[in-house]
Short mmCIF file of C-alpha atoms in Angstrom, two decimals:
data_model
loop_
_atom_site.label_atom_id
_atom_site.label_comp_id
_atom_site.label_asym_id
_atom_site.label_seq_id
_atom_site.Cartn_x
_atom_site.Cartn_y
_atom_site.Cartn_z
CA MET A 99 -27.00 -0.91 11.04
CA PHE A 100 -25.67 -4.12 8.99
CA ALA A 101 -26.83 -7.71 8.37
CA ARG A 102 -24.46 -9.51 10.54
CA SER A 103 -23.21 -12.52 8.31
CA ARG A 104 -23.38 -16.84 8.34
CA ARG A 105 -20.58 -17.33 6.32
CA ARG A 106 -18.26 -19.15 8.38
CA VAL A 107 -14.46 -18.25 7.98
CA ALA A 108 -13.42 -21.59 6.52
CA ILE A 109 -10.30 -22.90 8.91
CA ALA A 110 -8.10 -25.31 6.03
CA ALA A 111 -5.38 -27.28 6.12
CA ALA A 112 -2.51 -25.20 3.87
CA GLY A 113 -2.71 -28.09 1.18
CA LEU A 114 -6.88 -27.23 0.99
CA LEU A 115 -6.06 -23.83 -0.51
CA THR A 116 -2.84 -24.79 -3.18
CA LEU A 117 -5.74 -27.92 -4.60
CA SER A 118 -8.16 -25.05 -4.75
CA LEU A 119 -6.38 -23.03 -6.29
CA VAL A 120 -5.11 -25.33 -8.59
CA ALA A 121 -9.06 -26.87 -9.43
CA CYS A 122 -10.25 -24.51 -12.18
CA SER A 123 -12.36 -25.27 -15.01
CA GLU A 124 -11.94 -24.80 -18.90
CA GLY A 125 -14.34 -22.04 -19.20
CA ASP A 126 -14.99 -18.51 -18.09
CA ASP A 127 -18.14 -16.94 -18.30
CA SER A 128 -17.38 -14.35 -16.47
CA SER A 129 -17.34 -12.07 -19.84
CA ASP A 130 -20.28 -12.89 -20.69
CA SER A 131 -22.89 -9.94 -22.04
CA ASP A 132 -25.38 -10.75 -20.97
CA LEU A 133 -26.67 -9.93 -17.61
CA SER A 134 -30.20 -9.49 -17.83
CA ALA A 135 -30.85 -12.21 -15.82
CA ASN A 136 -28.86 -9.97 -13.06
CA ARG A 137 -30.12 -6.41 -12.72
CA VAL A 138 -32.47 -6.80 -9.98
CA GLY A 139 -31.61 -3.35 -7.20
CA ALA A 140 -30.20 -1.94 -10.51
CA MET A 141 -30.35 1.46 -11.34
CA GLY A 142 -31.74 1.75 -15.59
CA ASP A 143 -29.63 4.70 -16.31
CA TYR A 144 -26.64 5.25 -14.01
CA LYS A 145 -24.29 7.81 -14.89
CA ALA A 146 -21.03 9.16 -13.42
CA GLY A 147 -21.50 11.98 -10.86
CA ASP A 148 -24.84 10.30 -10.32
CA GLN A 149 -25.74 9.28 -6.33
CA PHE A 150 -26.72 5.12 -7.42
CA LYS A 151 -29.17 3.64 -4.56
CA ALA A 152 -30.81 1.01 -5.38
CA THR A 153 -34.13 0.49 -6.66
CA GLU A 154 -35.45 -1.95 -3.88
CA ALA A 155 -33.12 -3.08 -0.48
CA VAL A 156 -29.89 -5.19 -1.43
CA LYS A 157 -27.76 -6.81 1.00
CA PHE A 158 -23.89 -7.16 -0.11
CA SER A 159 -21.17 -9.65 1.90
CA VAL A 160 -17.64 -8.15 2.34
CA LEU A 161 -14.47 -9.33 3.42
CA TYR A 162 -13.54 -6.88 6.61
CA ASN A 163 -10.10 -6.32 7.97
CA ASN A 164 -10.76 -5.40 11.38
CA HIS A 165 -8.35 -3.04 12.56
CA PRO A 166 -7.52 -2.48 16.47
CA ASN A 167 -7.15 1.03 16.43
CA TYR A 168 -10.85 1.47 15.66
CA PRO A 169 -12.50 -2.42 16.21
CA LEU A 170 -16.25 -2.68 13.72
CA LYS A 171 -19.11 -2.24 15.58
CA GLU A 172 -22.63 -2.14 14.37
CA ASP A 173 -23.82 1.04 15.86
CA TRP A 174 -21.46 3.67 13.07
CA LEU A 175 -23.10 5.86 11.64
CA PHE A 176 -21.30 4.95 8.80
CA TRP A 177 -23.44 1.71 8.22
CA THR A 178 -26.65 3.40 8.70
CA GLU A 179 -25.76 6.68 6.57
CA LEU A 180 -24.67 4.22 3.36
CA ASN A 181 -28.10 2.65 3.50
CA LYS A 182 -30.07 6.02 3.93
CA ARG A 183 -28.16 7.12 0.56
CA THR A 184 -27.79 4.36 -1.79
CA ASN A 185 -30.47 1.35 -0.13
CA VAL A 186 -27.19 -1.53 0.40
CA THR A 187 -26.94 -3.33 3.40
CA PHE A 188 -23.41 -4.42 3.99
CA GLU A 189 -23.10 -8.15 6.01
CA PRO A 190 -19.45 -7.80 6.59
CA VAL A 191 -17.44 -10.85 7.48
CA ALA A 192 -15.04 -9.80 9.89
CA VAL A 193 -10.66 -11.21 10.11
CA PRO A 194 -8.45 -9.32 12.31
CA LEU A 195 -5.78 -7.47 10.95
CA SER A 196 -3.62 -9.31 12.10
CA ASP A 197 -4.95 -12.57 9.91
CA TYR A 198 -6.03 -10.45 6.74
CA GLU A 199 -3.63 -11.83 3.84
CA GLN A 200 -3.89 -15.53 5.43
CA LYS A 201 -7.89 -15.94 6.36
CA ARG A 202 -8.56 -13.76 2.46
CA SER A 203 -6.84 -16.63 1.29
CA LEU A 204 -8.49 -19.68 3.07
CA LEU A 205 -11.70 -18.05 2.28
CA ILE A 206 -11.33 -17.86 -1.45
CA GLY A 207 -9.47 -21.35 -1.32
CA ALA A 208 -12.75 -22.93 0.18
CA GLY A 209 -15.17 -21.28 -2.06
CA ASP A 210 -16.40 -19.34 0.54
CA ALA A 211 -15.23 -15.21 0.08
CA PRO A 212 -17.45 -13.03 0.17
CA PHE A 213 -18.58 -11.07 -2.55
CA ILE A 214 -16.28 -7.66 -2.35
CA ILE A 215 -12.70 -7.84 -1.42
CA PRO A 216 -11.11 -4.97 -0.51
CA LYS A 217 -7.59 -3.93 0.97
CA THR A 218 -5.98 -6.01 -1.68
CA TYR A 219 -3.14 -4.88 -2.89
CA PRO A 220 -1.54 -5.08 -6.30
CA GLY A 221 -0.35 -7.98 -7.32
CA GLN A 222 -1.83 -10.81 -4.71
CA GLU A 223 -4.40 -10.71 -6.87
CA ASP A 224 -2.28 -12.83 -9.06
CA ALA A 225 -2.73 -16.01 -6.80
CA TYR A 226 -6.29 -16.56 -7.45
CA VAL A 227 -6.81 -15.20 -11.01
CA SER A 228 -6.05 -19.01 -12.35
CA SER A 229 -8.61 -20.76 -10.03
CA GLY A 230 -10.87 -18.36 -12.06
CA ALA A 231 -11.39 -18.06 -8.30
CA ILE A 232 -12.50 -13.63 -8.97
CA LEU A 233 -13.50 -11.57 -11.69
CA PRO A 234 -11.95 -10.89 -14.46
CA VAL A 235 -13.25 -7.14 -13.44
CA SER A 236 -12.59 -5.60 -16.32
CA ASP A 237 -14.78 -6.95 -18.57
CA TYR A 238 -17.40 -4.70 -16.39
CA LEU A 239 -16.21 -1.32 -16.28
CA ASP A 240 -19.16 -0.59 -18.02
CA LEU A 241 -21.03 -1.05 -15.36
CA MET A 242 -18.56 1.67 -13.40
CA PRO A 243 -18.99 4.98 -14.73
CA ASN A 244 -16.78 6.97 -11.70
CA LEU A 245 -14.17 3.88 -12.38
CA GLN A 246 -13.87 4.58 -16.73
CA ASP A 247 -13.95 8.70 -15.57
CA LYS A 248 -11.05 8.33 -13.80
CA ILE A 249 -8.95 6.18 -15.94
CA SER A 250 -9.61 8.85 -18.48
CA LYS A 251 -9.43 12.40 -17.29
CA TRP A 252 -6.16 11.12 -15.29
CA SER A 253 -4.45 9.24 -17.65
CA LEU A 254 -3.96 5.86 -16.15
CA GLN A 255 -3.45 3.45 -18.41
CA PRO A 256 -0.38 2.92 -17.74
CA GLU A 257 -1.04 2.62 -14.17
CA ILE A 258 -3.75 -0.19 -15.16
CA ASN A 259 -1.26 -2.08 -17.71
CA THR A 260 0.52 -3.63 -15.05
CA LEU A 261 -2.34 -5.17 -13.33
CA ARG A 262 -2.77 -7.14 -16.75
CA GLN A 263 -3.09 -10.41 -17.11
CA ALA A 264 -1.49 -13.38 -19.53
CA ASP A 265 -5.47 -13.15 -20.73
CA GLY A 266 -5.18 -9.00 -21.09
CA LYS A 267 -7.54 -8.31 -18.19
CA PHE A 268 -7.48 -6.82 -14.88
CA TYR A 269 -9.01 -8.53 -11.70
CA LEU A 270 -8.15 -6.29 -9.54
CA LEU A 271 -10.01 -2.80 -9.09
CA PRO A 272 -7.61 -0.79 -7.35
CA GLY A 273 -7.31 2.37 -5.85
CA VAL A 274 -6.54 5.58 -8.05
CA HIS A 275 -5.19 9.00 -6.99
CA GLU A 276 -4.63 11.45 -9.34
CA LYS A 277 -1.53 12.07 -7.44
CA PRO A 278 1.52 10.20 -6.80
CA TRP A 279 1.37 10.07 -2.30
CA HIS A 280 3.43 9.27 -0.80
CA ASP A 281 4.19 9.21 2.85
CA TYR A 282 7.00 7.35 4.15
CA SER A 283 10.09 9.05 5.06
CA LEU A 284 12.25 9.82 7.31
CA ALA A 285 12.02 11.92 10.84
CA MET A 286 14.82 13.75 13.14
CA ARG A 287 15.91 15.38 15.20
CA THR A 288 15.76 19.11 13.89
CA ASP A 289 16.51 20.55 17.22
CA ILE A 290 19.54 18.28 16.54
CA LEU A 291 20.34 20.31 13.89
CA GLU A 292 19.63 23.39 14.78
CA GLN A 293 22.20 23.24 17.73
CA LEU A 294 25.10 21.71 14.98
CA ASN A 295 24.26 24.65 12.86
CA LEU A 296 22.97 22.13 10.40
CA GLU A 297 20.97 22.36 6.97
CA VAL A 298 17.76 19.54 6.43
CA PRO A 299 19.16 16.68 4.57
CA LYS A 300 18.27 16.55 1.24
CA THR A 301 20.08 13.79 -0.49
CA TRP A 302 20.48 9.88 0.84
CA ASP A 303 24.80 11.04 1.15
CA GLU A 304 23.97 14.28 2.87
CA LEU A 305 22.43 12.55 5.74
CA TYR A 306 25.96 10.32 5.80
CA THR A 307 27.51 13.99 6.79
CA VAL A 308 24.67 14.96 9.34
CA LEU A 309 24.87 11.06 10.87
CA LYS A 310 28.53 11.58 11.16
CA ALA A 311 28.28 15.11 12.83
CA MET A 312 25.30 13.89 15.25
CA LYS A 313 27.77 10.48 16.52
CA ALA A 314 30.73 13.29 16.39
CA SER A 315 28.47 15.81 19.29
CA ASN A 316 27.66 12.80 21.41
CA PRO A 317 29.78 10.88 23.58
CA ASP A 318 28.00 7.44 24.67
CA PRO A 319 28.91 5.12 23.21
CA SER A 320 25.41 3.06 23.04
CA PHE A 321 24.24 6.26 21.01
CA TYR A 322 23.64 6.08 17.62
CA PRO A 323 22.58 9.10 15.40
CA PHE A 324 20.00 6.10 13.63
CA SER A 325 17.60 3.95 14.82
CA ASP A 326 14.84 2.35 12.79
CA ARG A 327 11.58 0.65 13.01
CA PHE A 328 9.15 -0.92 11.32
CA SER A 329 11.35 -4.75 10.87
CA LYS A 330 8.97 -6.80 11.48
CA PRO A 331 7.93 -8.79 9.21
CA ASN A 332 11.01 -7.30 7.51
CA PRO A 333 14.15 -6.43 8.52
CA ALA A 334 13.98 -2.82 8.05
CA GLY A 335 11.00 -2.54 6.02
CA ASN A 336 10.90 0.45 5.25
CA LEU A 337 14.25 2.27 5.02
CA LEU A 338 15.54 -0.98 2.59
CA ASN A 339 11.88 0.01 0.25
CA VAL A 340 12.55 3.75 0.11
CA LEU A 341 16.61 3.33 -0.08
CA ALA A 342 15.74 0.81 -3.20
CA MET A 343 12.83 3.36 -5.11
CA SER A 344 16.12 5.87 -4.65
CA TYR A 345 18.37 4.06 -6.47
CA GLY A 346 15.78 3.28 -9.34
CA LEU A 347 14.67 -0.02 -8.17
CA GLU A 348 10.97 -1.31 -8.27
CA GLY A 349 11.30 -1.90 -4.33
CA ALA A 350 12.57 -3.85 -1.07
CA GLY A 351 12.07 -4.72 2.36
CA TRP A 352 8.61 -4.76 2.64
CA ASN A 353 8.11 -3.84 -0.90
CA PHE A 354 10.24 -6.26 -2.82
CA GLN A 355 10.33 -6.99 -6.31
CA HIS A 356 11.96 -9.41 -7.71
CA ILE A 357 11.96 -7.45 -11.29
CA SER A 358 12.61 -4.27 -11.66
CA TRP A 359 12.73 -2.03 -14.98
CA ASP A 360 15.35 -0.29 -16.58
CA ALA A 361 13.51 3.02 -18.04
CA ASN A 362 16.57 3.90 -20.71
CA ALA A 363 17.80 0.26 -22.39
CA LYS A 364 13.61 -0.44 -22.03
CA LYS A 365 14.77 -3.77 -20.59
CA LEU A 366 13.52 -5.82 -16.94
CA PHE A 367 16.68 -6.73 -14.05
CA TYR A 368 16.46 -9.30 -11.68
CA THR A 369 16.69 -6.61 -8.44
CA GLY A 370 18.26 -8.96 -5.81
CA ALA A 371 20.92 -9.19 -8.58
CA SER A 372 21.61 -5.54 -10.08
CA GLU A 373 24.48 -3.34 -9.54
CA GLN A 374 22.26 -0.65 -7.46
CA TYR A 375 21.45 -3.34 -5.31
CA LYS A 376 24.88 -3.46 -4.53
CA GLN A 377 25.36 0.25 -3.94
CA MET A 378 22.01 0.09 -2.09
CA LEU A 379 23.35 -2.86 -0.09
CA THR A 380 27.37 -0.65 0.56
CA TYR A 381 25.58 2.20 1.70
CA LEU A 382 24.14 0.69 4.58
CA ASN A 383 27.22 -1.33 5.57
CA LYS A 384 28.77 2.07 5.88
CA LEU A 385 26.45 3.55 8.20
CA VAL A 386 26.62 0.21 10.00
CA LYS A 387 30.65 0.19 10.15
CA GLU A 388 30.44 3.29 11.27
CA LYS A 389 27.92 3.47 13.80
CA LEU A 390 25.61 5.90 12.47
CA LEU A 391 23.25 3.62 11.69
CA ASP A 392 21.60 0.91 14.98
CA PRO A 393 22.11 -2.80 14.16
CA GLU A 394 18.88 -3.23 16.14
CA SER A 395 17.42 -1.52 12.85
CA PHE A 396 16.20 -4.71 11.29
CA THR A 397 15.42 -6.62 13.88
CA GLN A 398 14.22 -4.58 16.97
CA THR A 399 9.99 -3.94 17.62
CA ASP A 400 9.18 -0.88 16.91
CA ASP A 401 8.47 -0.01 20.78
CA ASN A 402 11.67 -0.28 21.02
CA ALA A 403 12.87 1.89 18.08
CA ARG A 404 10.87 4.70 19.89
CA GLN A 405 11.52 4.58 22.98
CA LYS A 406 16.10 4.87 22.15
CA LEU A 407 14.08 7.96 19.17
CA THR A 408 12.53 9.12 23.78
CA ASN A 409 15.67 8.14 25.07
CA GLY A 410 17.68 10.44 23.71
CA LYS A 411 19.13 7.29 22.15
CA SER A 412 18.94 7.85 18.50
CA TYR A 413 17.99 11.54 16.80
CA VAL A 414 16.47 9.78 12.97
CA ILE A 415 13.35 7.42 12.28
CA SER A 416 11.63 6.25 9.67
CA ALA A 417 7.65 7.35 9.40
CA ASN A 418 4.90 8.79 8.16
CA ALA A 419 2.87 10.96 8.77
CA GLN A 420 0.49 9.29 11.78
CA THR A 421 2.66 8.01 13.19
CA LEU A 422 5.64 11.09 13.60
CA VAL A 423 2.08 12.93 15.24
CA ASN A 424 0.74 9.92 16.88
CA GLU A 425 3.88 8.66 18.54
CA ASN A 426 6.59 9.76 18.05
CA ARG A 427 5.75 14.06 18.87
CA PRO A 428 3.87 12.48 21.84
CA ASP A 429 6.65 10.28 22.87
CA LEU A 430 9.38 13.03 23.33
CA ALA A 431 6.79 15.94 23.95
CA LYS A 432 7.16 13.07 27.86
CA THR A 433 11.63 13.59 27.68
CA ASN A 434 12.01 16.68 25.73
CA PRO A 435 9.32 18.56 25.77
CA LYS A 436 11.31 21.18 24.07
CA ALA A 437 12.96 18.74 21.21
CA THR A 438 11.61 19.20 17.35
CA LEU A 439 11.10 16.85 15.14
CA THR A 440 10.23 16.74 11.29
CA LYS A 441 9.44 14.19 8.92
CA ILE A 442 11.86 15.63 6.18
CA PRO A 443 11.49 14.69 1.76
CA LEU A 444 12.31 11.59 1.16
CA PRO A 445 15.95 11.95 0.32
CA ILE A 446 17.55 12.09 -3.41
CA GLY A 447 19.70 9.17 -4.73
CA PRO A 448 21.50 8.43 -8.01
CA ALA A 449 17.88 7.81 -9.81
CA GLY A 450 17.50 11.66 -9.43
CA GLU A 451 14.51 14.01 -7.91
CA ILE A 452 11.71 11.76 -8.21
CA ASN A 453 9.21 10.35 -6.86
CA PRO A 454 8.77 7.01 -5.91
CA THR A 455 4.72 6.19 -5.44
CA LEU A 456 2.95 5.36 -8.62
CA ARG A 457 -0.60 6.51 -8.40
CA LEU A 458 -2.34 3.30 -7.73
CA GLU A 459 -2.68 1.55 -3.91
CA ASN A 460 -4.81 -0.95 -2.41
CA GLY A 461 -8.44 -2.27 -3.96
CA ILE A 462 -10.98 -4.77 -3.66
CA MET A 463 -11.15 -8.21 -6.11
CA ILE A 464 -14.42 -9.50 -7.12
CA SER A 465 -15.29 -13.11 -6.25
CA LYS A 466 -16.58 -15.13 -9.02
CA SER A 467 -19.94 -16.39 -6.68
CA ALA A 468 -20.73 -12.55 -7.24
CA ARG A 469 -21.04 -12.90 -11.16
CA ASP A 470 -24.21 -15.09 -10.65
CA SER A 471 -26.12 -12.77 -7.86
CA LYS A 472 -29.34 -11.28 -9.43
CA ASN A 473 -27.98 -7.72 -7.84
CA PHE A 474 -24.62 -8.31 -9.43
CA VAL A 475 -25.01 -5.03 -11.64
CA ALA A 476 -26.40 -3.49 -8.84
CA MET A 477 -23.20 -4.28 -6.12
CA MET A 478 -20.96 -2.72 -9.41
CA GLN A 479 -22.39 0.02 -8.99
CA LEU A 480 -22.46 0.25 -5.84
CA VAL A 481 -18.61 -0.03 -6.13
CA ASP A 482 -18.27 2.21 -8.18
CA TRP A 483 -19.89 5.12 -6.38
CA LEU A 484 -18.87 3.62 -2.95
CA TRP A 485 -14.41 3.05 -3.89
CA TYR A 486 -14.84 6.37 -7.02
CA SER A 487 -17.00 8.64 -7.05
CA ASP A 488 -16.12 12.62 -5.40
CA ALA A 489 -19.41 12.24 -3.58
CA GLY A 490 -18.39 7.91 -2.66
CA GLN A 491 -14.42 8.80 -1.69
CA GLU A 492 -16.41 11.66 0.85
CA PHE A 493 -18.77 9.87 2.69
CA ALA A 494 -16.19 7.31 3.59
CA ARG A 495 -13.44 9.75 4.72
CA TRP A 496 -15.17 12.49 6.21
CA GLY A 497 -18.89 11.15 6.41
CA VAL A 498 -21.83 13.30 7.25
CA GLU A 499 -21.95 17.16 6.77
CA GLY A 500 -23.57 18.73 9.55
CA THR A 501 -22.48 15.64 11.95
CA THR A 502 -18.80 14.43 11.67
CA PHE A 503 -18.05 17.41 9.43
CA THR A 504 -18.29 21.54 7.97
CA LYS A 505 -17.12 22.91 4.98
CA ASP A 506 -15.84 26.56 4.91
CA GLY A 507 -16.18 29.20 2.95
CA SER A 508 -14.18 28.15 0.32
CA GLY A 509 -15.47 24.35 -0.15
CA LYS A 510 -12.66 23.08 2.92
CA HIS A 511 -13.15 20.45 4.88
CA GLN A 512 -12.74 21.12 8.58
CA LEU A 513 -13.97 18.43 11.66
CA ALA A 514 -16.77 18.77 13.36
CA PRO A 515 -15.44 20.78 16.77
CA ASP A 516 -16.60 17.46 18.97
CA VAL A 517 -14.84 15.23 16.82
CA ASN A 518 -11.07 13.94 17.00
CA VAL A 519 -8.74 11.82 14.56
CA ILE A 520 -5.06 11.53 13.66
CA GLY A 521 -4.65 14.03 16.31
CA LEU A 522 -6.11 16.80 14.67
CA ARG A 523 -8.51 17.41 17.98
CA PRO A 524 -7.05 15.75 20.59
CA ASN A 525 -9.58 16.94 23.36
CA ALA A 526 -13.04 16.13 21.60
CA PRO A 527 -14.57 13.64 22.99
CA LYS A 528 -15.92 11.47 19.38
CA HIS A 529 -13.90 9.71 16.75
CA LEU A 530 -14.25 9.52 13.34
CA GLN A 531 -13.01 6.04 13.51
CA LYS A 532 -13.28 4.47 16.75
CA ASP A 533 -16.79 6.33 17.02
CA PHE A 534 -18.36 6.74 13.61
CA GLY A 535 -17.00 4.56 11.56
CA PHE A 536 -15.23 6.85 8.51
CA TYR A 537 -11.68 7.14 6.92
CA ASN A 538 -11.23 3.30 7.44
CA GLY A 539 -8.84 1.56 5.48
CA ILE A 540 -11.67 -0.55 4.39
CA PHE A 541 -13.89 1.83 2.21
CA ALA A 542 -11.63 5.31 2.17
CA TYR A 543 -9.68 5.03 -0.94
CA ALA A 544 -7.50 7.52 -2.79
CA GLY A 545 -8.72 9.61 -4.73
CA LYS A 546 -7.87 14.12 -5.59
CA PRO A 547 -5.75 15.76 -4.05
CA GLU A 548 -7.52 17.81 -2.13
CA LEU A 549 -9.59 15.40 -0.71
CA VAL A 550 -6.48 12.60 -0.08
CA GLN A 551 -4.45 15.77 1.51
CA SER A 552 -7.83 17.03 3.62
CA PHE A 553 -7.30 15.72 7.06
CA PHE A 554 -3.01 16.44 6.37
CA SER A 555 -2.13 19.16 8.83
CA PRO A 556 0.24 22.24 6.66
CA GLU A 557 3.41 20.74 7.65
CA GLU A 558 2.09 17.13 6.19
CA GLN A 559 0.75 19.68 2.69
CA GLU A 560 3.95 21.38 2.75
CA PHE A 561 6.17 17.86 2.31
CA GLN A 562 3.63 16.28 -0.34
CA LYS A 563 4.06 19.31 -2.33
CA VAL A 564 7.91 19.00 -2.45
CA MET A 565 7.59 15.36 -2.72
CA ASN A 566 4.37 16.25 -6.28
CA ALA A 567 7.01 18.71 -7.26
CA ARG A 568 9.61 15.97 -8.54
CA THR A 569 9.76 13.98 -11.83
CA PRO A 570 7.14 10.61 -11.57
CA ARG A 571 9.49 7.51 -11.30
CA VAL A 572 8.13 5.41 -14.89
CA VAL A 573 6.00 2.58 -14.99
CA PRO A 574 7.14 -0.07 -15.38
CA PRO A 575 5.76 -2.36 -18.28
CA PRO A 576 3.46 -5.61 -18.04
CA TYR A 577 4.60 -9.12 -17.31
CA PRO A 578 2.25 -11.25 -16.71
CA PHE A 579 2.75 -15.35 -16.72
CA THR A 580 0.52 -18.09 -18.58
CA ASP A 581 -1.46 -20.60 -15.34
CA GLU A 582 1.43 -22.46 -16.63
CA GLU A 583 4.26 -19.88 -15.87
CA ARG A 584 2.59 -19.01 -12.90
CA GLU A 585 2.88 -22.56 -11.38
CA GLN A 586 6.58 -22.58 -12.22
CA VAL A 587 7.41 -19.19 -11.26
CA SER A 588 6.04 -20.16 -7.32
CA LEU A 589 8.39 -22.39 -7.15
CA TRP A 590 11.18 -20.04 -7.36
CA GLU A 591 10.23 -16.81 -5.60
CA THR A 592 9.85 -17.68 -2.84
CA PRO A 593 12.99 -20.01 -2.33
CA LEU A 594 15.06 -16.57 -3.84
CA LYS A 595 13.06 -13.79 -2.09
CA ASP A 596 14.50 -15.74 0.89
CA PHE A 597 17.65 -16.23 0.43
CA VAL A 598 18.02 -12.10 -1.16
CA TYR A 599 16.57 -11.29 2.42
CA GLN A 600 19.41 -13.01 4.16
CA ALA A 601 22.34 -12.29 1.95
CA ALA A 602 21.21 -8.48 2.21
CA LEU A 603 20.81 -8.38 5.69
CA GLN A 604 24.40 -10.71 6.01
CA PHE A 605 26.07 -7.74 3.47
CA ILE A 606 24.77 -4.92 5.83
CA LEU A 607 26.12 -5.52 8.78
CA GLY A 608 28.71 -6.89 7.38
CA GLN A 609 28.49 -10.58 8.74
CA ARG A 610 29.73 -10.99 5.03
CA ASP A 611 31.71 -8.89 3.09
CA LEU A 612 30.63 -7.72 -0.38
CA ALA A 613 33.89 -8.35 -1.88
CA GLN A 614 32.03 -11.11 -2.17
CA TRP A 615 29.00 -10.09 -4.64
CA ASP A 616 30.15 -12.39 -6.87
CA ALA A 617 29.81 -15.17 -5.40
CA TYR A 618 26.73 -14.41 -4.46
CA LEU A 619 25.25 -13.71 -7.59
CA ALA A 620 26.64 -17.16 -8.36
CA GLU A 621 24.18 -18.68 -5.88
CA LEU A 622 21.56 -15.94 -7.13
CA LYS A 623 21.91 -18.39 -10.49
CA ALA A 624 21.50 -21.57 -8.37
CA LYS A 625 18.14 -20.65 -6.77
CA ASN A 626 16.95 -20.48 -10.73
CA MET A 627 17.85 -16.97 -10.84
CA ASP A 628 18.49 -17.00 -14.04
CA SER A 629 15.06 -19.15 -15.09
CA TYR A 630 13.01 -16.84 -13.57
CA MET A 631 14.39 -13.97 -16.03
CA ASP A 632 13.90 -16.09 -19.00
CA LEU A 633 10.59 -16.34 -17.82
CA VAL A 634 10.42 -13.08 -17.63
CA THR A 635 11.57 -11.33 -20.62
CA LYS A 636 8.79 -13.66 -22.63
CA ALA A 637 6.51 -12.91 -21.11
CA TYR A 638 7.22 -9.20 -21.00
CA GLU A 639 7.90 -10.26 -25.47
CA ARG A 640 4.99 -11.86 -25.27
CA TYR A 641 2.94 -9.07 -24.32
CA GLN A 642 5.01 -6.46 -26.34
CA LYS A 643 3.79 -9.09 -29.42
CA GLU A 644 0.30 -9.50 -27.97
CA HIS A 645 -0.88 -6.22 -26.43
CA GLY A 646 0.64 -3.44 -27.30
#
């Protein structure tokens, strides 16, 4: 049950957003500690571990990322049970998954954003800080005992510090993991490995050797052992990202990061101009040149990549736990029932045996307008309970005990016999996401490993065991920009990023010789890379001096 929102999604020209974001006031009353007029519905003595329940019925608007695989329904058990437990009704402002980021920007820029703005990845909040449109949520952590408790117990302060802006505050409530959770890797035809008497590759160099053997075993000239997916909107989005992290970079592909951190030298550097980045491109160029990696991997749709794997035109593809179980294995079963496909532990690169994933994930912005609500404190308590308490996280993920799940004698969660999700009970008539609204990317974030991994198959849990045995990568330091600096770097970042993408593709596909690397670096400098790095270094040094 939820109240139908009357908010309109603002349709505005792109210029409206820009004007709205720069038109900010000098003052910031969000740090005002007097909340006496904003406690209607709030619990008087709310502590970590308590069940939050508003003292009177309250309603909160929330931006809702409407996923096509489980579109929003008014009669979901999630809504009615949330209301029963917390006395809260959500007013969802639903926008399609495909337009979520654009509509979020338009709503915030027009001053029409809902109070609660979830599904926001770290760094995406930067664009809204100078406008004053979102709250510095770090000012209100005293209202969130469960989040405070997890930051303390899980020693998350280094990760939290990466969110801080030039004023020392942070403006995003992130999803927080106790342990790193790395999902994306490569899926490989293990039946082919057995036929060729090959081991699962542990390193990227061993992967090269395996791909060569696969290529030699298949005389079909149209066969490429590795044909990849996840190339929209960024070419080879996943492959470039996991490979970059294996080379000691912060990210590439769909997670391209302009800046990486050298922990040994204590120095920030430009990712796309580094020797590690060049080595990564050289490796991929070798795979393409020797016809081990399908050059269409960088442009084709997911469906095309899946079809090639299904028809035996490839043996390796990027995958995560859900695409492996829900797509790739069922695809293969139709054409080759004896084929076996396994998601292998992420191959190890020059950076060593690391788990490359940090412990923060997408989280929540709070609209500045929420601060003026008489129910503000109750809202922050609700956010703290639903997204950060053990009970709230269990509820958002599993639903209602006795209806959607049960627990065995050891306390382990089990889906109810008539409920399916991610193929765990394929013949069950009901679906946890589609029919009940649980395990939804809007509300089910992060948590303890036993909860995060509670839907995982034994196979996936073994994958996680291998990854968690690796050393977590070093958390990079913050280098927050001032408003003026951010305005300047925003003019540089997009041209730099677009050029790095374009040049990477040219180097990988052999359209540009890697012998031209120095010329490429000169072109980066012409696009203000050095000036950009000067501002980054200045921001880093200033933050270290002012905040340590």
